[in-house]
Coordinates of C-alpha atoms and ligand atoms in Angstrom, one line a residue:
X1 CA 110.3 49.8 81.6
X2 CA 107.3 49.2 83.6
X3 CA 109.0 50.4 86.9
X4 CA 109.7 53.6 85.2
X5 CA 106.2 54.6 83.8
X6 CA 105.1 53.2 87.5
X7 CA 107.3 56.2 89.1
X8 CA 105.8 58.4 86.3
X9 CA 102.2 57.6 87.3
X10 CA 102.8 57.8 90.5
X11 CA 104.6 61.4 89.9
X12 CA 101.6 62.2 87.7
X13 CA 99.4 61.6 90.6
X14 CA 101.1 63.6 93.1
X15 CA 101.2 66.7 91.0
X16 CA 97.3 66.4 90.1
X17 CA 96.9 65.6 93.9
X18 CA 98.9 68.3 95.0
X19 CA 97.3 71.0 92.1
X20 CA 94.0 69.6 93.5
X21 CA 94.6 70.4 97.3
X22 CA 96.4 73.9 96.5
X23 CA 92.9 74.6 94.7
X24 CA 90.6 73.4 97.1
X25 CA 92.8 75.8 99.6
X26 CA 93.0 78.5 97.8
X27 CA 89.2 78.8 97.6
X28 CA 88.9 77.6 101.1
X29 CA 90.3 80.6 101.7
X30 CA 88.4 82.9 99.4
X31 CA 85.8 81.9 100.7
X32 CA 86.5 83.0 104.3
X33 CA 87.8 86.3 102.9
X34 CA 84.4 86.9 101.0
X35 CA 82.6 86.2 104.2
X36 CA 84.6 88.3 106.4
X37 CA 82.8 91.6 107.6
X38 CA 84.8 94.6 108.7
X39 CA 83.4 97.6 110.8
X40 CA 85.4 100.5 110.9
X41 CA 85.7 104.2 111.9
X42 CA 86.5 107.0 109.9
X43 CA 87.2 110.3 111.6
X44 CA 87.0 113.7 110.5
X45 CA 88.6 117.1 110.3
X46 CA 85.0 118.5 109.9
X47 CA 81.9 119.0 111.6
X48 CA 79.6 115.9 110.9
X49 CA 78.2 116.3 107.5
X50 CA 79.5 119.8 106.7
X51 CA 78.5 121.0 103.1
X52 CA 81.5 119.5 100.9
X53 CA 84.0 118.6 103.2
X54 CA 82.2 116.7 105.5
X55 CA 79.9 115.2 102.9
X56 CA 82.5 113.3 101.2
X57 CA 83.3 110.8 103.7
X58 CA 79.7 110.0 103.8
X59 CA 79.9 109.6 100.3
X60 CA 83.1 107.3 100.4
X61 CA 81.2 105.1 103.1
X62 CA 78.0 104.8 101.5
X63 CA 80.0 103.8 98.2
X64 CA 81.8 101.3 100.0
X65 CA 78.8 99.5 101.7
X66 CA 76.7 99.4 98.7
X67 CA 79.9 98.2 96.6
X68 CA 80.8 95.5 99.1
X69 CA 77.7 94.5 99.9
X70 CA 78.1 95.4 103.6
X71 CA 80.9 93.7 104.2
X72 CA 83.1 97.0 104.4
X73 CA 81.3 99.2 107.0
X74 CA 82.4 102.7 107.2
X75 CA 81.2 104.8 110.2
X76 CA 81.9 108.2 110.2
X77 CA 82.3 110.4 113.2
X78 CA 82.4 114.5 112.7
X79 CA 85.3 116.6 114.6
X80 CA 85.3 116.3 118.2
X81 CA 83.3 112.9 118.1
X82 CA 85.3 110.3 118.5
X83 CA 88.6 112.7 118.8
X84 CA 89.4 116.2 118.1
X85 CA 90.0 117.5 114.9
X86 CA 93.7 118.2 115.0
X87 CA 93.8 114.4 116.7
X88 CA 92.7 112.7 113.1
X89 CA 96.3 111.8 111.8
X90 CA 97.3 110.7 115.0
X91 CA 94.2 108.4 115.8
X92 CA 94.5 106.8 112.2
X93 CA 98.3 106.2 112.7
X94 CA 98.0 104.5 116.1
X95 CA 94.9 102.5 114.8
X96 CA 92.0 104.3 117.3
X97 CA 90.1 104.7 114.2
X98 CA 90.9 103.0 110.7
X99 CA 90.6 106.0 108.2
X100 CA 90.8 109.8 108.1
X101 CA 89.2 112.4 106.3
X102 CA 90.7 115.8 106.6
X103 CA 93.9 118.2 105.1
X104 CA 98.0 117.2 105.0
X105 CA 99.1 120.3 105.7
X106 CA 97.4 120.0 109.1
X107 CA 100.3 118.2 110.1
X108 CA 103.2 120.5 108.8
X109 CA 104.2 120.4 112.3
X110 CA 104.9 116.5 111.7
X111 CA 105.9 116.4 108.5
X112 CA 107.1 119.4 107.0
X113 CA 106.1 117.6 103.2
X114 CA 102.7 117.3 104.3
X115 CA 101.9 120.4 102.8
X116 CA 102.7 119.8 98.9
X117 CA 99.5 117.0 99.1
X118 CA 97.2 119.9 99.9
X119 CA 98.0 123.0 98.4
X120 CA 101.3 125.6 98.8
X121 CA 100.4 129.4 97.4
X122 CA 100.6 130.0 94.0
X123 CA 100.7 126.0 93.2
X124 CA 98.9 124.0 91.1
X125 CA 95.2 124.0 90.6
X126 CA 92.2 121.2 91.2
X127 CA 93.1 119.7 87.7
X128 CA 96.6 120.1 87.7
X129 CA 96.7 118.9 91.4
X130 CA 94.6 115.7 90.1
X131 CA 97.5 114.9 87.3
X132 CA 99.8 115.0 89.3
X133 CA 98.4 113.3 92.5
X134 CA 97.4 110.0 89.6
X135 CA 99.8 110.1 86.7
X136 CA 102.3 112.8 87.8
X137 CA 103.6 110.8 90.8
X138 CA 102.6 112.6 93.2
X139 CA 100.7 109.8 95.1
X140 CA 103.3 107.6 95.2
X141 CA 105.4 110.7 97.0
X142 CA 102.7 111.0 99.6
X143 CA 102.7 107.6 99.8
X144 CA 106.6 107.2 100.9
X145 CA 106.4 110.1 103.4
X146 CA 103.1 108.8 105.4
X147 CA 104.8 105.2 105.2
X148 CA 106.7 105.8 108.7
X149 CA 103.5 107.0 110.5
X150 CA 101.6 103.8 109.7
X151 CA 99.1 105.6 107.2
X152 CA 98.0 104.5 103.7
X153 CA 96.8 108.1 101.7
X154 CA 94.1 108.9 98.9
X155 CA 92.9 111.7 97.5
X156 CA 90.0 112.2 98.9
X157 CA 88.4 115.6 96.9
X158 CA 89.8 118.8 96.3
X159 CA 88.2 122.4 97.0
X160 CA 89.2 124.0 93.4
X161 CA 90.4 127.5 93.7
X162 CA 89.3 129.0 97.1
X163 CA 88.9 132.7 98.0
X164 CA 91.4 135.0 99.8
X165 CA 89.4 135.3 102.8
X166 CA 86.7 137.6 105.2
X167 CA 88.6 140.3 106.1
X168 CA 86.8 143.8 108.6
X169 CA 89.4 145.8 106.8
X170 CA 89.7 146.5 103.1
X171 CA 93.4 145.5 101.9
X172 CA 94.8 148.2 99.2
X173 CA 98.4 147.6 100.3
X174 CA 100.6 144.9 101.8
X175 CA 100.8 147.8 105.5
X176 CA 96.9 146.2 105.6
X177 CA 98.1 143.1 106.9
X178 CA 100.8 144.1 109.2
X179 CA 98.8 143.3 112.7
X180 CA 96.5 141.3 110.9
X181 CA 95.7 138.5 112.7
X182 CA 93.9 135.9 110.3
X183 CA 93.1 131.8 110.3
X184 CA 95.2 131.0 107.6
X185 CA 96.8 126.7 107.9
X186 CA 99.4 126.0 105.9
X187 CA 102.4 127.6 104.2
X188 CA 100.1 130.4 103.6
X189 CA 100.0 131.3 107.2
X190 CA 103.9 131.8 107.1
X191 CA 103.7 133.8 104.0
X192 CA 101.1 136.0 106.1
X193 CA 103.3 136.5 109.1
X194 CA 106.5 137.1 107.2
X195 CA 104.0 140.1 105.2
X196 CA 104.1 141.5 109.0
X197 CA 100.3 139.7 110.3
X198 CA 99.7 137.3 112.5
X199 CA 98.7 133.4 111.3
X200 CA 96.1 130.9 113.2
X201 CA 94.9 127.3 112.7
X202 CA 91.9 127.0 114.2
X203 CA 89.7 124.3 113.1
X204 CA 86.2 125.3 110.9
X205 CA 83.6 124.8 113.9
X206 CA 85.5 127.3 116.1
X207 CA 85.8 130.1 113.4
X208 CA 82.5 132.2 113.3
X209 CA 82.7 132.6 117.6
X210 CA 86.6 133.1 116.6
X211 CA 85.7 135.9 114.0
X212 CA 82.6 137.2 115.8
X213 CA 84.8 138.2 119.2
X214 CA 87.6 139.3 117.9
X215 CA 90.2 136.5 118.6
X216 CA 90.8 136.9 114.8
X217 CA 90.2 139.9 112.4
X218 CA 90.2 137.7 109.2
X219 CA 89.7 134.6 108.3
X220 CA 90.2 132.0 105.1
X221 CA 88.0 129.0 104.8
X222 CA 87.1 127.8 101.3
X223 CA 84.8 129.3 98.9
X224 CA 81.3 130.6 98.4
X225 CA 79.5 127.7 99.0
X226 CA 81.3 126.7 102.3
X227 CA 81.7 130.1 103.5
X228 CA 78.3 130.8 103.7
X229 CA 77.1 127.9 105.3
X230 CA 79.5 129.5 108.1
X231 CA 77.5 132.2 108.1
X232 CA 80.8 134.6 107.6
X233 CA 79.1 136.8 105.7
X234 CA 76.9 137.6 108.4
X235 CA 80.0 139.1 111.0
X236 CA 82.7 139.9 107.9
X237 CA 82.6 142.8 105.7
X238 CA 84.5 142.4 102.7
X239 CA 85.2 139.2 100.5
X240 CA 88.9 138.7 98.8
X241 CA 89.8 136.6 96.2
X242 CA 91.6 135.1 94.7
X243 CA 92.5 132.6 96.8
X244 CA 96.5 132.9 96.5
X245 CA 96.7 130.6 99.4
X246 CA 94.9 127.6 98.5
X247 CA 94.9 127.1 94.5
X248 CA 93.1 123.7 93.9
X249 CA 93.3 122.3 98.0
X250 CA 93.5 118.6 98.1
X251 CA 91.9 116.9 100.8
X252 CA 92.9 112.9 102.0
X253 CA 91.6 109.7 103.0
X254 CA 94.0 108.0 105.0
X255 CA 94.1 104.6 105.9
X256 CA 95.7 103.2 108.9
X257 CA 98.2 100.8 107.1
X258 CA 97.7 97.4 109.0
X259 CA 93.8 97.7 108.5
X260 CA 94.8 98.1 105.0
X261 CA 96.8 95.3 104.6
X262 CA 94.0 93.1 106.4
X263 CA 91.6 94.0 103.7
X264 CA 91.4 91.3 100.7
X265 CA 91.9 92.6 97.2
X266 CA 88.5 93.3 96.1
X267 CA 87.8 95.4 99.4
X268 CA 90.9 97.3 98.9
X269 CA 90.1 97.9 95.1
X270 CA 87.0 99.4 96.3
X271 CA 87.8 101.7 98.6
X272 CA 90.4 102.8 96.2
X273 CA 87.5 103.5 93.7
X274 CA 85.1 105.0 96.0
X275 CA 88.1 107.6 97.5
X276 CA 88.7 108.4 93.6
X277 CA 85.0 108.9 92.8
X278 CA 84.7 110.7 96.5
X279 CA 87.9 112.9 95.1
X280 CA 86.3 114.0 91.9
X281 CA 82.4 114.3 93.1
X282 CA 83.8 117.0 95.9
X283 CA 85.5 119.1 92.8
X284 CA 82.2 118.8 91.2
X285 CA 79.9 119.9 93.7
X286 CA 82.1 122.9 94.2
X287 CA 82.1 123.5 90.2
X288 CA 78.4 123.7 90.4
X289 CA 77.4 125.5 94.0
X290 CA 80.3 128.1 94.4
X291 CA 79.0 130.2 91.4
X292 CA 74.9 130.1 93.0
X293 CA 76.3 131.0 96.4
X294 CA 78.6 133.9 95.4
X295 CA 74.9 135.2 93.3
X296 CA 73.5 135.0 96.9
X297 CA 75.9 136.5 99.2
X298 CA 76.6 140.0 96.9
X299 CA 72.6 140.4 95.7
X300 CA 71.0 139.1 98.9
X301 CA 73.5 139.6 102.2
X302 CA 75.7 142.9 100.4
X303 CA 78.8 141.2 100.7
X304 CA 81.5 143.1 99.0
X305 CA 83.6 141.2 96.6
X306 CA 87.0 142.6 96.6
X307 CA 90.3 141.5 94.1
X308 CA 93.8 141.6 95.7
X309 CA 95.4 144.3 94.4
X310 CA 98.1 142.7 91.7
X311 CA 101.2 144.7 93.6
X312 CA 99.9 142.7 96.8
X313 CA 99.9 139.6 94.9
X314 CA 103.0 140.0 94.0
X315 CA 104.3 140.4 97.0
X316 CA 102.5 137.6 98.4
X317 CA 103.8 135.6 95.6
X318 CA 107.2 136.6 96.5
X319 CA 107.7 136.0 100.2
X320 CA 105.4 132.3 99.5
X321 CA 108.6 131.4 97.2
X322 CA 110.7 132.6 99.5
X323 CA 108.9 130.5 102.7
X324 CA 109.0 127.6 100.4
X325 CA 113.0 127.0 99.5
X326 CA 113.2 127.9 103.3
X327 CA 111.1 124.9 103.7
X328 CA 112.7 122.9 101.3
X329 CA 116.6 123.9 102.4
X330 CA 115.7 122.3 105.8
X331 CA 113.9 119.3 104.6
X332 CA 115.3 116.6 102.3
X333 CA 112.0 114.9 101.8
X334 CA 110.2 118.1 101.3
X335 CA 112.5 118.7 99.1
X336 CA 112.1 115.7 97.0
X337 CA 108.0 116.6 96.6
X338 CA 109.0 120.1 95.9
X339 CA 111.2 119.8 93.4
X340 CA 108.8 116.7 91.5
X341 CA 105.5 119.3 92.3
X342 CA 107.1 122.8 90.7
X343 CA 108.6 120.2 87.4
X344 CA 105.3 119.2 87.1
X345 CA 103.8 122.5 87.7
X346 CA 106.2 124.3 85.0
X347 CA 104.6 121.7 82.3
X348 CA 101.1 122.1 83.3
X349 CA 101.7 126.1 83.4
X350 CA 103.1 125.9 80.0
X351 CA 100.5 123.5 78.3
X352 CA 97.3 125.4 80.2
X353 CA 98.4 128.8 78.9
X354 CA 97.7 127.7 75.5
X355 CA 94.6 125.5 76.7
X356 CA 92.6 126.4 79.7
X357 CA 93.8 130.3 79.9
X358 CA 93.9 130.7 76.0
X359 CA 89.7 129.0 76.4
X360 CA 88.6 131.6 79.1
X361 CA 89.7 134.4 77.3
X362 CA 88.8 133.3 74.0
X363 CA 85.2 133.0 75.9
X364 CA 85.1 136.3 76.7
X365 CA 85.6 138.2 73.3
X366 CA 82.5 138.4 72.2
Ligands
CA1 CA1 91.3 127.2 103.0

């Protein structure tokens, strides 16, 4: 009897004494975690501090500083500072820098399902894009395809509905763009040059020199409130919408994966909050400046505002579905994105007919 409540005591012991040691560990190790400081680089697609685009990574690292106390330290370096802007994914990935901020479909060369986390013609919109990125599972999509090149994405804002473009040449037909040769990323650019023009990435500090000589006749950027801080107004005649091309453009934070993983949970849960609060403050900053700057460019520089003419938007509409199940024939992962992105977008198309369409026009009845 006594031997065996002996043996228990002593069993009793060890489990306190080991539960007391695992503690005392455990916070040991908390502790070095809370004190442990990380400095690191974020680089860019855009020219340092660019209305919008550029301003959001600012925002994300300010966020993530005050959040964290200073323990996360974001510094952000504008195209062509640290490396060029078509050198972003490829910095993040090999760990020269520890996040991005730019576009997916900038790397369609790499990965051809890079474009569906950005935009495709005639795809979703900001809000749609949003539902689907969060709760449509999107993200975890984008997630699986950047896995292999060592990058952790986020949303990281999204343009809303851009405009068609700057164009020296009005367009009443789809003959206007054959020769065209126009700055147009994305799957757009190959719906462009299948309508007979000519496509070009060229990255958003090298467009106005680009336009102004003549290396380009037209050009798409964003929207009012980006496109005039370009000064496009001031070398480009006529202003197209809509913009066909980029519907609701999503832009990304990417991480580079093993930074990611050496971050401890709360420093990972904030920078997931500050990219979600960087991802919706972009959308409303457009909401609110777009509108003011269009008002500016047609009364005060005579821009003139110009609507695609609905036979070349169907045409446009045609050859981008066309360009896409190209895409998607040669791509299994593409694919994959595609066929979850245009389910997704057949719901949302559905629902906001009777929501967000049936609310515009009941607003303009009166
Ligand atoms: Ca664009």
């Amino acid at each position: 009897m006594i031997k065996k409540s002996v043996i228990l005591a002593i069993c009793a012991l060890l489990i306190v004494a080991c539960g007391g040691e695992s503690e005392t560990v455990q916070k040991g190790n908390s502790d070095v975690a809370a004190q442990q400081r990380f400095e690191w680089k974020l680089v860019t697609t855009w020219p340092k501090n660019y209305p919008g685009l550029g301003t959001a990574p600012e925002y994300f690292a300010e966020l993530v500083e005050r959040m964290s106390k200073g323990r996360l330290s974001v510094k952000v370096f504008g195209a062509g500072q640290l490396v060029p802007a078509m050198e972003v994914f490829d910095a993040v990935s090999q760990g020269t820098a520890e996040m991005g901020h730019g576009a997916a479909y900038y790397w369609k060369g790499k990965v051809p399902a890079s474009v569906f986390f950005t935009s495709v013609p005639f795809g979703l919109n900001a809000q749609e894009m949003n539902g689907w990125l969060h709760y449509g599972g999107g993200l975890e999509l984008w997630r699986e395809v950047y896995e292999p090149f060592n990058l952790v994405p986020f949303a990281g804002g999204n343009s809303g509905v851009q405009m068609a473009g700057w164009f020296n040449r009005e367009i009443n037909s789809l003959d206007d763009i054959k020769g065209l040769k126009m700055r147009i990323p994305g799957l757009g650019g190959e719906v462009i040059t299948r309508a007979g023009g000519e496509s070009v990435t060229i990255p958003g500090g090298e467009l106005y020199t680009a336009l102004q000589t003549g290396v380009i006749d037209a050009t798409e950027w964003v929207a009012p409130y980006n496109d005039m801080a370009f000064g496009f107004h001031q070398i480009a005649k006529y202003y197209y919408y809509p913009g066909w091309q980029e519907t609701g453009s999503s832009l990304e934070l990417v991480v580079n994966k093993q930074a990611w993983e050496s971050l401890p949970d709360d420093l990972q849960a904030m920078v997931e909050t500050a990219a979600r609060a960087a991802n919706q403050n972009m959308l409303d900053e457009y909401t609110a400046r777009n509108n003011a700057a269009l008002v500016s460019l047609v009364d005060e520089h005579g821009v003139q505002l110009r609507r695609l003419p609905d036979d070349v938007l169907i045409e446009l509409h045609r050859i981008s579905d066309e360009v896409l199940a190209e895409l998607v024939a040669k791509d299994p992962q593409a694919k994959r994105v595609y066929e979850s992105q245009k389910a997704f977008q057949k719901q949302a198309t559905d629902y906001h007919e009777i929501s967000e369409e049936a609310y515009y026009r009941a607003r303009r009845l009166r």
